[in-house]
Amino acid sequence: MTVKFMLLVSRQGKIRLTKWFTSDWTVKEKAKTVKDISQTVLSRKTKMCNVLEYKDFKVVYRRYASLFFIAGTDLDDNELLTLEIIHRYVEVLDKWFMNVCELDIIFNYQQAYMIIDELLIGGELQESSKRSVINTLKRMEETEKAEQAAT
């Protein structure tokens, strides 16, 4: 199970977060892929399936409030597992920000990236425990505050 990329897109089509787990993409390919996938996902009706194929990979997405969480995976990967990874990311965001909203991600994008880095490494799920991820983030935050106080 390898996630190739993760995108967060608003209902208006604004890209809120992009995370690429493989380095075999050029900047031009990334931009075209983000544009094509976000347009495709945004144009789909709510009753349609959350899985679609795009080029040589599978796109799995889920809408939470005003954001679409989109993941690109290999064609033979399990869609339900990908949906579970997306849901786990949303749960951790929700717990960290205490009822997360789009503005939390906009103004605290570094923390959103830290959370995804704790959950997924190289596109593979590394930590499935919400509590463990939150505790690691708290320790990182405490260390950062201690370093700032020391300077």
Backbone as a ProteinNet text record, in pm:
[ID]
protein_1_A
[PRIMARY]
MTVKFMLLVSRQGKIRLTKWFTSDWTVKEKAKTVKDISQTVLSRKTKMCNVLEYKDFKVVYRRYASLFFIAGTDLDDNELLTLEIIHRYVEVLDKWFMNVCELDIIFNYQQAYMIIDELLIGGELQESSKRSVINTLKRMEETEKAEQAAT
[TERTIARY]
84.9	0	88.6	94.5	176.1	91.6	91.5	25.1	127.8	93	185.9	181.3	61.3	46.6	-80.8	-86.3	-204.6	-230.2	-355.1	-395.5	-511.6	-514.7	-631.1	-677.8	-801.1	-855.6	-986.9	-1006.1	-1131.5	-1239.1	-1365.1	-1475.1	-1462.7	-1392.8	-1373.8	-1256	-1184.8	-1073.3	-937.7	-929.9	-801.9	-725.7	-598.5	-514.7	-468	-499.9	-463	-338.9	-312.8	-196.1	-164.2	-38.1	5.9	124.9	122.1	233.3	262.5	383.5	424.6	520.3	494.5	576	677.4	666.6	764.1	828.4	953.2	1027.5	1034	959.1	966.8	868.3	832.1	741.9	818.4	799.2	855.2	756	801	713.9	594.5	620.1	513.7	411.4	460	369.7	285.5	349.2	275.9	164.5	196	96.5	-19.6	11.2	-94.4	-179	-115.7	-188.3	-280.7	-229.8	-312	-431.1	-407.1	-515	-619.8	-575.1	-668.6	-748.8	-680.4	-749.6	-845	-801.6	-890.7	-1014.1	-997.9	-1113.3	-1207	-1149.9	-1231.4	-1309.3	-1242	-1307.4	-1415	-1385.1	-1481.7	-1605.5	-1589.9	-1704	-1793.6	-1749.9	-1829.7	-1943.7	-2053.9	-2169.7	-2143.1	-2212.9	-2188	-2225	-2317.4	-2360.3	-2268.6	-2173.1	-2082.3	-1977.2	-1917.5	-1814.1	-1693.7	-1626.1	-1511.2	-1379.5	-1385.3	-1265.2	-1271.6	-1161.2	-1154.8	-1013.4	-1000.5	-868.8	-822.7	-695.9	-636.2	-498.3	-480	-354.8	-317.7	-202.1	-156.3	-169.5	-260.6	-285.2	-430.9	-464.6	-600.6	-611.1	-721	-745.9	-860.5	-836.6	-938.2	-956.3	-1080.6	-1103.2	-1221.1	-1226.4	-1336.4	-1354.3	-1477.7	-1505.1	-1540.6	-1472.4	-1502.7	-1529	-1650.3	-1691.2	-1661.5	-1572.4	-1546.4	-1418.8	-1356	-1230.7	-1244.3	-1179.3	-1165.8	-1026.5	-1018.6	-892.3	-873.7	-769.5	-748.8	-615.8	-617.9	-495.6	-480.6	-358.8	-328.2	-251.5	-295.8	-232	-209.5	-140.5	-122.4	-256.8	-266.9	-393.3	-436.1	-340.2	-374.5	-389.2	-381.6	-396.5	-542.5	-565.3	-699.1	-757.8	-873.9	-937.6	-986.6	-1037.3	-1089.2	-977.5	-862.2	-747.9	-704	-709	-675.5	-776.4	-904.7	-1006.9	-984	-939.4	-910.6	-791.1	-690	-574.7	-619	-702.5	-755	-833.3	-918.3	-999.9	-912.6	-807.6	-716.9	-648.4	-608.4	-546.6	-643.7	-768.3	-869.9	-895	-898.2	-919.3	-806.8	-683.4	-570.1	-571.8	-602.2	-615.8	-722.3	-834.5	-945.7	-907.3	-834.5	-792.8	-686.3	-594	-485.7	-537.3	-624.2	-675.1	-804.7	-853.9	-978.7	-1091.9	-1139.5	-1244.6	-1186.7	-1113	-1039.5	-1134.7	-1089.8	-1161.6	-1058.1	-1106.9	-1017.1	-918.4	-962.2	-873	-757.1	-781.6	-672.8	-561.4	-599.7	-500.4	-431.9	-506.3	-447.6	-343.9	-378.3	-289.1	-186.6	-205.7	-112.4	-69.6	-35.4	-2.5	121.2	213.5	331.4	289.2	192.6	145.3	70.1	-4.5	-74.2	27.1	137.8	243.9	312.4	334.5	396.1	309.9	179	87.8	93.2	89.7	94.1	229	335.8	467.8	476.7	402.4	400	318.8	215.2	130.1	190.2	237.7	287	433.3	512.4	652.6	675.2	715.2	736.5	609.6	495.7	368.2	314.3	386.2	344.4	294.5	185.9	133	232.1	281.6	381.7	323.7	227.6	169.6	18.8	-49.4	-195.8	-261.2	-183.5	-238.6	-248.9	-371.1	-391.3	-319.6	-329.4	-268.4	-117.1	-55.3	89.5	131.3	55.7	86.7	71.5	-35.8	-59.4	50.3	89.6	196.4	329.1	359	481.7	477.8	363.5	349.2	363.4	309.3	323.2	469.3	542.6	684.8	763.2	729.3	796.6	768.5	644.8	606.2	678.3	687.7	757.6	906.5	966.8	1107.9	1130.2	1041.8	1051.1	1039.9	946.7	930.3	1053.6	1110	1230.2	1347.4	1360.3	1468.9	1451.5	1328.3	1301.8	1330	1297.8	1322.5	1471.2	1548.6	1692.8	1766.2	1705.3	1774.2	1736.9
-118.2	0	123.3	189.1	309	424.9	531.3	653.7	734.1	774	851.5	999.4	1048.1	1188.7	1207.1	1318.1	1356.4	1504.7	1535.3	1672.9	1711.2	1834.8	1892.3	2006.9	1999.5	2097.5	2148.8	2281.1	2338.9	2318.9	2341.7	2328.3	2428.6	2538.6	2639.2	2605.8	2498.6	2457.3	2507.4	2570.5	2618	2500.6	2492	2385.8	2430.4	2351.4	2386.6	2313.6	2194.5	2118.5	2017.7	2002.4	1897	1825.9	1696.2	1617.7	1506.7	1506.7	1406.9	1310.6	1181.1	1080.9	1013.8	1039.1	985.7	1102.1	1085.7	1196.6	1186.9	1095.4	1077.6	1166.2	1280.2	1375.2	1504	1560	1692.1	1796	1918.7	2026	2042.5	2032.1	2046.2	1932.6	1810.2	1695.3	1710	1756.7	1777.9	1879.8	1991.6	2097.5	2046.8	1975.1	1922.8	1819	1732	1629.4	1692.8	1789.6	1857.1	1925.3	1994.7	2065.3	1967.6	1863.9	1766.6	1693.5	1646.7	1569	1656.8	1776.5	1863	1901.1	1929.5	1961.4	1841.6	1723.7	1602.6	1574.5	1582	1553.2	1657.2	1783.7	1889.4	1882.2	1830.1	1824.3	1702.2	1609.4	1488.5	1516.8	1446.2	1460.4	1388.3	1429.2	1372.7	1225.2	1178.6	1038.5	945.5	1001.6	920	853.4	749	672.5	761.4	733.9	812.7	762.1	673.4	615.9	636.2	679.8	691	661.9	625.3	598.1	717.5	752.4	862.6	818.3	811.8	765.8	628.7	617.6	486.7	470.5	545.6	528.3	552.1	523.3	534	654.2	727.2	843.3	809.8	824.4	800.3	930.8	972.8	1101.4	1090.8	1187.4	1196.2	1342.8	1385.1	1524.1	1532.7	1621.7	1653.1	1802.9	1841.4	1982.6	2050	2148.3	2222.4	2177.8	2068.8	2022	1882.6	1864.4	1731.6	1681.1	1562.8	1496.9	1393.4	1410.6	1328.7	1256.1	1124.9	1045	970.5	967.2	890.6	765.4	650.1	522.7	440.1	328.6	235.2	172.3	123.7	65.3	-57.9	-132.5	-256.2	-237.5	-114.9	-89.9	-92.5	-119.1	-130	9.3	34.1	165.2	192	87.4	105.4	139.1	80.1	112.3	257.5	302.8	441.8	536.3	502.7	583.3	585.5	474.6	468.5	556.7	561.8	649.3	795.1	829.1	966.2	998.6	905.1	927.6	941.3	861.2	869.3	1005.7	1056	1188.3	1295.6	1286.4	1383.6	1373.3	1252.6	1235.1	1298.1	1278.4	1335.5	1487.7	1539.4	1685	1739.6	1669	1712.4	1713.2	1611.7	1604.2	1709.4	1732.5	1827.9	1971.2	2006	2142.5	2162.2	2057.2	2062.9	2113.6	2027.2	2055.5	2138.3	2071.6	2135.2	2197.1	2306.1	2367.8	2408.1	2453.6	2489.4	2598.5	2692.7	2801.8	2751.1	2646.8	2588.3	2538.3	2476.1	2422.7	2536.2	2639.8	2753.9	2824.4	2853.5	2931.4	2847.4	2716.1	2627.3	2513.1	2546.9	2442.9	2362.1	2423.9	2349.5	2232.5	2257.1	2150.8	2043.7	2084.1	1986.5	1896.6	1955.5	1876.2	1785.9	1836.7	1754.2	1631.8	1651.2	1540	1436.5	1481.3	1384.6	1313	1383.4	1321	1217.6	1236.4	1138	1014.7	1033.5	921.2	842.6	912.8	849.4	884.5	783	804.3	730.4	805.2	744.3	686.9	738.9	691.3	569.2	520.4	402.8	447.3	385.8	416.2	368.9	461.8	427.7	420.4	504.2	506.8	515.2	413.5	412.4	460.8	474.2	516.5	668.8	717.3	862.6	916.8	845.4	889.1	902.5	806	810.2	929.1	956	1070.2	1200.6	1214.5	1336.9	1355.8	1248.1	1257.6	1298.5	1243.9	1282.7	1430	1476.3	1617.5	1708.4	1666.6	1746.4	1756.3	1643.4	1645.6	1735.9	1731.9	1818.6	1965	1996.5	2133.6	2181.5	2094.4	2130.4	2154.5	2070.1	2086.7	2217.8	2248.8	2374.6	2495.4	2490	2601.1	2614.4	2501.2	2504.3	2563.1	2530.2	2585.7	2735.5	2781.2	2923	2998.5	2936.8	3000.8	3011.3	2914.4	2913.4	3019.7	3064.6	3164.6	3305.1
0	0	0	-112.1	-122.8	-171.7	-94.7	-135.4	-213.7	-334.9	-417.8	-382.1	-350.3	-313.7	-233.4	-162	-85.6	-114.8	-147.3	-177	-87.5	-45.4	21.2	-65.5	-111.6	-204.5	-148.1	-151.3	-104.4	-210.6	-173.1	-269	-382.3	-360.7	-463.9	-555.7	-527.2	-611	-566.3	-450.1	-396.7	-335.7	-369	-314.5	-176.2	-75.1	62.1	109.8	55.1	96.6	-12.6	-44.2	-136.5	-74.4	-78.5	-25.9	-126.5	-180.9	-279.4	-211.2	-224.2	-156	-247.8	-377.5	-471.9	-545.5	-583.2	-644	-795.6	-854.5	-999.5	-1076.9	-1017.7	-1082	-1110	-1228.5	-1255.4	-1203.5	-1193.6	-1145.6	-1239.2	-1367.8	-1467.5	-1454.6	-1435.1	-1417.5	-1290.7	-1184.3	-1058.8	-1078.5	-1140.9	-1161.6	-1247	-1353.5	-1440.9	-1368.1	-1293.4	-1218.9	-1115.7	-1039.9	-938.4	-1004.1	-1113.4	-1183.2	-1235.6	-1304	-1362.1	-1256.1	-1153.3	-1049.6	-970.4	-933.7	-855.2	-936.9	-1065.5	-1149.4	-1162.2	-1177.8	-1190.9	-1063.1	-950.6	-822.6	-791.8	-814.9	-785	-874.6	-995	-1086.8	-1063.4	-981	-956.5	-859.8	-880.3	-792.7	-660.8	-554.8	-421.3	-412.4	-492.1	-487	-566	-637	-718.3	-630.5	-685.7	-615.8	-583.3	-472.1	-427.3	-484.3	-582.3	-641.4	-792.6	-849.7	-995.2	-1040.7	-1167.5	-1222.6	-1303.8	-1287.4	-1360	-1406.7	-1536.8	-1597.6	-1542.9	-1478.4	-1430.3	-1279.4	-1217.9	-1075.1	-1042.6	-919.9	-870.3	-777.9	-789.9	-705.3	-611.5	-481.6	-379.6	-304.8	-288.3	-221.7	-126.2	-36.7	58.8	94.2	104.1	139.1	286.6	356.4	495.6	501	536.6	543	409.6	408.9	285.8	215.3	260.4	200.4	141.5	27.7	-30.7	3.1	60.9	89.8	-20.6	-100.7	-220.1	-207.4	-232.9	-229.1	-360.8	-411.8	-531.9	-493.1	-541.6	-507.4	-634	-618.2	-728.9	-764.8	-887.6	-934.7	-855.4	-803.9	-732.6	-581.4	-532	-388.4	-346.7	-219.6	-163.2	-139.3	-199.9	-187.4	-45.4	20.6	156.2	254.3	233	318.5	296.8	171.8	142.1	206.9	199.6	267	417.9	472.9	616.2	652.5	566.6	590.4	588	490.7	483.5	609.9	652	771.8	896.3	904.4	1019.7	1023.2	908.2	900.1	947.7	905.3	946.7	1097.7	1150.4	1294.3	1375.3	1330.5	1402.8	1391.2	1271.9	1255.8	1350.1	1356.6	1440.6	1588	1628.7	1768.7	1800.4	1708.1	1730.9	1734.5	1640.4	1632.5	1711.4	1775.8	1851.4	1762.8	1677.6	1580	1465.3	1380.1	1270.4	1167.8	1109.9	998.4	892.7	779.8	670.1	709.7	790.6	833.5	919.2	999.3	1078.2	987	877.6	784.1	709.1	675	602.9	689.8	815.2	901.1	975.8	982	1051.5	960.6	836.6	740.2	781.2	857	901.3	990	1077.8	1166.3	1087.2	984.7	900.1	829.2	783.9	721.9	824.5	946.3	1051.3	1081	1085.4	1115.1	1004.4	880.3	770.6	766.9	806.2	811.8	923.7	1029.9	1137.8	1099.1	1020.5	978.9	863.5	763.7	641.4	618.1	593.5	557.9	426.3	325.6	194.6	135.3	176.9	126	198	296.4	374	510.5	557.5	689.6	794.4	876.2	976.9	1117.5	1145	1279.5	1268.1	1316	1307.6	1436.9	1543.4	1671.4	1677.3	1694.5	1706.1	1828	1938.3	2063.6	2049.2	1983.9	1964.9	1878.4	1772.8	1686	1762.6	1838.2	1916	2020.1	2088.4	2188.5	2124.9	2008.5	1937.7	1899.5	1851.5	1814	1935.5	2049.3	2172.3	2213.5	2205.4	2239.9	2145.1	2016.5	1919.4	1949.4	1985.3	2017.6	2144	2246.3	2369.7	2343.9	2261.3	2227.1	2153	2061.2	1986.2	2078.4	2174.1	2268.8	2357.9	2399.9	2483.7	2407.6	2279.4	2198.6	2179.8	2160.9	2143.7	2273.1	2387.3	2516.8	2546	2495.2	2519.3	2438.8	2330.7	2246.7	2283.1
[MASK]
+++++++++++++++++++++++++++++++++++++++++++++++++++++++++++++++++++++++++++++++++++++++++++++++++++++++++++++++++++++++++++++++++++++++++++++++++++++++

